[in-house]
Coordinates of C-alpha atoms in Angstrom, one line a residue:
M299 CA 131.6 -4.8 -19.5
Q300 CA 128.3 -4.0 -21.2
S301 CA 125.7 -2.4 -18.8
A302 CA 122.7 -4.2 -20.3
A303 CA 122.3 -7.2 -22.6
A304 CA 119.6 -7.3 -25.2
P305 CA 117.5 -10.4 -25.2
T306 CA 118.1 -12.9 -28.0
R307 CA 115.3 -14.1 -30.3
A308 CA 114.8 -17.0 -27.9
G309 CA 114.0 -14.5 -25.2
S310 CA 117.1 -15.2 -23.1
R311 CA 119.7 -12.5 -22.3
L312 CA 123.2 -12.2 -23.7
C313 CA 126.2 -12.4 -21.4
T314 CA 126.8 -9.0 -19.7
R315 CA 130.5 -9.5 -20.1
C316 CA 131.2 -10.6 -23.6
G317 CA 127.8 -9.6 -25.1
E318 CA 128.1 -12.5 -27.6
R319 CA 127.0 -15.7 -26.0
K320 CA 123.8 -16.5 -24.2
A321 CA 123.9 -16.0 -20.4
A322 CA 123.9 -19.4 -18.7
L323 CA 123.7 -18.3 -15.1
K324 CA 123.3 -15.5 -12.7
R325 CA 126.4 -15.1 -10.5
P326 CA 125.4 -15.4 -6.8
K327 CA 128.2 -13.0 -5.9
T328 CA 127.4 -10.1 -8.2
L329 CA 124.0 -11.1 -9.8
E330 CA 125.6 -10.6 -13.3
Q331 CA 124.0 -12.7 -16.1
I332 CA 126.9 -14.3 -17.8
C333 CA 127.8 -17.3 -20.0
R334 CA 129.7 -20.3 -18.9
E335 CA 132.9 -19.3 -20.6
C336 CA 133.0 -15.9 -18.9
F337 CA 132.1 -17.5 -15.6
Y338 CA 135.1 -19.8 -15.8
I339 CA 137.4 -16.8 -16.6
V340 CA 136.2 -14.5 -13.8
F341 CA 136.1 -17.3 -11.3
E342 CA 139.7 -18.4 -12.0
D343 CA 140.9 -14.8 -12.4
E344 CA 139.5 -13.7 -9.0
I345 CA 141.3 -16.6 -7.3
H346 CA 144.5 -15.9 -9.1
Q347 CA 144.2 -12.2 -8.0
T348 CA 143.7 -13.3 -4.4
I349 CA 146.8 -15.4 -4.6
V350 CA 148.9 -12.6 -6.1
D351 CA 147.6 -9.8 -4.0
N352 CA 148.3 -11.7 -0.8
N353 CA 151.6 -13.2 -1.9
L354 CA 150.4 -16.7 -0.9
F355 CA 153.2 -18.6 -2.7
K356 CA 156.8 -18.4 -3.8
A357 CA 158.3 -20.3 -6.8
G358 CA 159.8 -23.6 -5.8
E359 CA 157.5 -24.2 -2.8
R360 CA 156.0 -27.6 -2.0
V361 CA 152.3 -27.1 -1.3
A362 CA 149.9 -29.7 0.1
I363 CA 146.2 -29.3 -0.8
G364 CA 143.9 -30.5 2.0
A365 CA 141.8 -32.9 0.0
S366 CA 138.5 -34.4 1.5
G367 CA 136.9 -35.3 -1.8
G368 CA 134.2 -32.6 -1.3
K369 CA 133.4 -29.8 -3.7
D370 CA 135.6 -27.2 -2.1
S371 CA 138.8 -29.2 -2.0
T372 CA 138.1 -30.8 -5.4
V373 CA 137.6 -27.4 -7.1
L374 CA 140.7 -26.0 -5.2
A375 CA 142.9 -28.9 -6.5
Y376 CA 141.6 -28.5 -10.0
V377 CA 141.9 -24.7 -10.2
L378 CA 145.2 -24.4 -8.3
S379 CA 146.7 -27.1 -10.7
E380 CA 145.4 -25.1 -13.7
L381 CA 146.6 -21.7 -12.4
N382 CA 150.0 -23.2 -11.4
K383 CA 150.5 -24.2 -15.1
R384 CA 149.0 -21.1 -16.7
H385 CA 150.7 -18.5 -14.5
K386 CA 153.9 -20.4 -13.9
Y387 CA 153.7 -20.3 -10.1
G388 CA 156.5 -22.9 -10.0
L389 CA 154.8 -25.0 -7.2
D390 CA 155.1 -28.7 -6.5
L391 CA 151.5 -29.7 -5.6
F392 CA 150.4 -32.6 -3.5
L393 CA 147.0 -33.9 -2.3
L394 CA 146.9 -34.6 1.5
S395 CA 143.8 -36.4 2.9
I396 CA 142.9 -37.3 6.4
D397 CA 141.1 -40.6 7.2
E398 CA 139.1 -39.9 10.4
G399 CA 137.7 -43.4 10.4
I400 CA 134.0 -42.7 9.7
T401 CA 132.5 -45.8 8.1
G402 CA 130.1 -45.0 5.2
Y403 CA 131.4 -41.4 4.9
R404 CA 135.2 -40.9 4.8
D405 CA 135.9 -44.3 3.2
D406 CA 133.7 -43.4 0.3
S407 CA 135.0 -39.8 0.0
L408 CA 138.6 -41.1 -0.1
E409 CA 137.7 -43.1 -3.2
T410 CA 136.9 -39.8 -4.9
V411 CA 140.3 -38.3 -3.8
K412 CA 142.0 -41.4 -5.2
R413 CA 140.3 -40.7 -8.6
N414 CA 141.3 -37.0 -8.3
E415 CA 144.9 -38.1 -7.9
L416 CA 144.8 -39.8 -11.3
Q417 CA 142.6 -37.1 -12.9
Y418 CA 144.9 -34.2 -11.9
G419 CA 148.2 -36.0 -11.8
L420 CA 148.9 -34.9 -8.2
P421 CA 150.6 -37.3 -5.7
L422 CA 148.4 -38.3 -2.8
K423 CA 149.2 -38.9 0.9
I424 CA 146.6 -40.3 3.2
V425 CA 147.1 -40.0 7.0
S426 CA 144.7 -41.8 9.4
Y427 CA 143.5 -41.1 12.9
K428 CA 144.0 -44.9 13.6
D429 CA 147.7 -44.8 12.7
L430 CA 148.3 -41.5 14.5
Y431 CA 146.2 -41.9 17.7
D432 CA 145.0 -45.5 17.7
W433 CA 141.5 -44.1 17.7
T434 CA 139.0 -43.6 14.9
M435 CA 136.0 -41.2 15.0
D436 CA 133.7 -44.3 15.1
D437 CA 135.6 -45.3 18.3
I438 CA 135.3 -41.8 19.8
V439 CA 131.5 -41.6 19.1
K440 CA 131.0 -45.0 20.6
A441 CA 132.9 -43.8 23.7
I442 CA 131.4 -40.3 24.2
G443 CA 128.3 -40.2 22.0
L444 CA 127.5 -37.4 19.5
K445 CA 127.9 -34.5 21.9
N446 CA 131.2 -32.6 21.4
N447 CA 132.5 -35.2 18.9
C448 CA 133.2 -32.3 16.4
T449 CA 135.6 -30.7 19.0
F450 CA 137.6 -33.9 19.2
C451 CA 137.7 -34.3 15.4
G452 CA 138.7 -30.7 14.9
V453 CA 141.7 -31.0 17.2
F454 CA 142.8 -34.4 15.8
R455 CA 142.3 -33.2 12.2
R456 CA 144.5 -30.1 12.7
Q457 CA 147.3 -32.2 14.1
A458 CA 146.9 -34.8 11.4
L459 CA 147.2 -32.2 8.6
D460 CA 150.4 -30.9 10.2
R461 CA 151.8 -34.3 10.6
G462 CA 150.9 -35.3 7.1
A463 CA 152.4 -32.1 5.7
A464 CA 155.6 -32.8 7.6
L465 CA 155.8 -36.3 6.1
L466 CA 155.5 -34.7 2.6
K467 CA 158.1 -32.0 3.6
V468 CA 155.8 -29.2 2.3
D469 CA 156.2 -25.5 2.9
K470 CA 152.5 -24.7 3.0
I471 CA 149.1 -26.3 3.3
V472 CA 146.1 -24.8 1.3
T473 CA 142.5 -25.5 2.4
G474 CA 139.2 -25.1 0.6
H475 CA 137.7 -22.7 3.2
N476 CA 135.5 -20.4 1.2
A477 CA 133.9 -17.0 1.9
D478 CA 130.8 -18.6 3.4
D479 CA 132.9 -20.6 5.8
I480 CA 134.8 -17.5 7.0
A481 CA 131.7 -15.4 7.4
E482 CA 130.2 -18.2 9.5
T483 CA 133.3 -18.3 11.6
V484 CA 133.2 -14.6 12.3
L485 CA 129.6 -14.9 13.5
L486 CA 130.3 -18.0 15.6
N487 CA 133.2 -16.3 17.4
I488 CA 131.0 -13.3 18.1
L489 CA 128.3 -15.5 19.5
R490 CA 130.8 -17.4 21.6
G491 CA 132.6 -14.3 22.7
D492 CA 135.8 -15.9 21.5
I493 CA 138.0 -12.8 21.1
A494 CA 141.2 -14.7 20.4
R495 CA 139.8 -16.6 17.4
L496 CA 137.8 -13.5 16.3
S497 CA 141.0 -11.5 16.0
R498 CA 142.6 -14.0 13.5
C499 CA 139.7 -15.9 11.8
T500 CA 139.7 -13.7 8.7
F501 CA 143.5 -14.1 8.1
I502 CA 144.1 -15.6 4.7
T503 CA 147.3 -17.2 6.0
T504 CA 147.5 -18.6 9.5
G505 CA 150.1 -20.5 11.4
E506 CA 153.1 -18.5 10.2
D507 CA 154.6 -18.8 13.6
G508 CA 154.1 -22.5 13.6
P509 CA 155.7 -25.4 11.7
I510 CA 153.6 -25.1 8.5
P511 CA 151.5 -22.1 7.4
R512 CA 148.0 -22.6 6.1
C513 CA 146.5 -20.5 3.3
K514 CA 142.9 -20.0 2.1
P515 CA 142.9 -19.1 -1.7
F516 CA 139.0 -19.3 -1.6
K517 CA 138.7 -16.6 1.1
Y518 CA 136.6 -14.4 -1.2
T519 CA 135.0 -17.2 -3.2
Y520 CA 131.3 -17.9 -2.7
E521 CA 130.2 -21.5 -1.9
K522 CA 127.4 -21.3 -4.6
E523 CA 129.9 -20.3 -7.2
I524 CA 132.2 -23.2 -6.3
V525 CA 129.2 -25.6 -6.7
M526 CA 128.4 -24.0 -10.1
Y527 CA 132.0 -24.3 -11.2
A528 CA 132.2 -28.0 -10.2
Y529 CA 128.8 -28.7 -11.9
F530 CA 129.6 -26.9 -15.2
K531 CA 133.1 -28.4 -15.3
K532 CA 131.7 -31.9 -14.4
L533 CA 134.3 -32.3 -11.7
D534 CA 134.3 -35.6 -9.7
Y535 CA 133.5 -34.9 -6.1
F536 CA 131.7 -36.4 -3.1
S537 CA 128.7 -34.5 -1.8
T538 CA 127.5 -36.3 1.3
E539 CA 127.7 -34.4 4.7
C540 CA 129.5 -36.0 7.6
I541 CA 127.1 -38.3 9.4
Y542 CA 128.3 -37.1 12.8
S543 CA 127.7 -33.4 12.4
P544 CA 124.0 -32.8 11.5
N545 CA 123.5 -30.8 14.8
A546 CA 126.8 -29.0 14.9
Y547 CA 126.5 -25.4 16.2
R548 CA 128.1 -24.2 13.0
G549 CA 125.0 -25.3 11.1
F550 CA 122.8 -22.6 12.7
A551 CA 125.3 -19.9 11.6
R552 CA 125.4 -21.4 8.1
E553 CA 121.6 -21.1 7.7
F554 CA 121.6 -17.6 9.0
I555 CA 124.3 -16.6 6.5
K556 CA 122.3 -18.2 3.7
D557 CA 119.2 -16.2 4.7
L558 CA 121.3 -13.0 4.6
E559 CA 122.7 -13.9 1.2
R560 CA 119.2 -14.4 -0.2
M561 CA 118.3 -10.9 0.9
R562 CA 121.6 -9.3 0.1
P563 CA 124.4 -11.3 -1.7
R564 CA 127.0 -8.8 -0.7
A565 CA 126.4 -9.6 3.0
I566 CA 129.0 -12.5 3.0
L567 CA 131.8 -10.2 1.9
D568 CA 130.6 -7.5 4.3
I569 CA 130.8 -9.8 7.3
I570 CA 134.3 -10.8 6.3
T571 CA 135.3 -7.1 6.0
S572 CA 133.8 -6.4 9.4
G573 CA 135.9 -9.3 10.8
E574 CA 139.0 -7.9 9.2
N575 CA 138.4 -4.5 10.7
F576 CA 137.7 -5.6 14.3
R577 CA 140.1 -4.0 16.7
I578 CA 140.8 -5.8 20.0
S579 CA 141.4 -3.6 23.0
T580 CA 144.9 -3.6 24.3
T581 CA 143.6 -4.3 27.8
T582 CA 141.9 -7.6 26.6
R583 CA 143.7 -10.6 28.0
M584 CA 144.5 -13.1 25.3
P585 CA 145.1 -16.8 25.9
E586 CA 148.8 -17.7 25.6
Q587 CA 149.7 -20.4 23.1
G588 CA 151.9 -23.1 24.5
T589 CA 152.5 -26.8 23.9
C590 CA 150.8 -30.0 25.1
E591 CA 152.7 -31.5 28.0
R592 CA 152.1 -35.0 26.7
C593 CA 152.7 -34.8 22.9
G594 CA 154.3 -31.4 22.4
Y595 CA 151.8 -30.2 19.9
I596 CA 150.6 -26.6 19.9
S597 CA 147.9 -26.0 22.5
S598 CA 146.4 -23.3 24.7
Q599 CA 145.7 -25.9 27.3
V600 CA 148.0 -28.1 29.4
L601 CA 146.8 -31.1 27.4
C602 CA 145.6 -30.7 23.8

């Protein structure tokens, strides 16, 4: 890599990686001035390295990509499909979408996922709250209001992903959780004093003791770079936020993380590293994981 790039006649800098093409962007993660072509290469190579270093997959595995139609899952589907072909992972990939039943939001985003199915040539399975629980999120919000609705949705969604994955007979689920998401989760668990979740929230693979493990190939990938990649590649994704989560507690942690990133881009990775290095005292009592008495699904409570 060249340490400095001389300005071109037009006054713009050359890419600090190849030294040949004009720099098109400044990487949020490293502040390097690089061209689009080099950005695509380093973005995809870093994700490939994360997959290899953490042994996320084995040849022949069936893998479901949690697909919401948003930027993270759309870029994940595109990149994983490309890397699977380029590096011969030998994976059978599927798109798995959850229809929570949110009128004007999820119905629109699912149209994006259906287009992705055709664009990437990946089979799609849609599982709905209505079919599984006979409730939609619209029904739940009507019944309980906006307070705590994200808690209900989170529990339902985790179960729905597992049940959809079981229908597809997959070996693993991959989700588009990125570095920003994980840093936010570390902070949230500290603020809540949730030691149990703090001890495992930075794991790149979770649920290995459950029915279907879940992996996060974007663990070290910045949200801004995912947006840039989707923009430059002209990927088809849905960008509207959930209409029921404008005041979710996570939003405050997200704004704090963005403020830290503006002052020091490395802060996101440093928070993740801190979370990885937390040591829980052996005298700390951890909640025991059991199963729901009613449905048999994994739960730390009597009823999930």
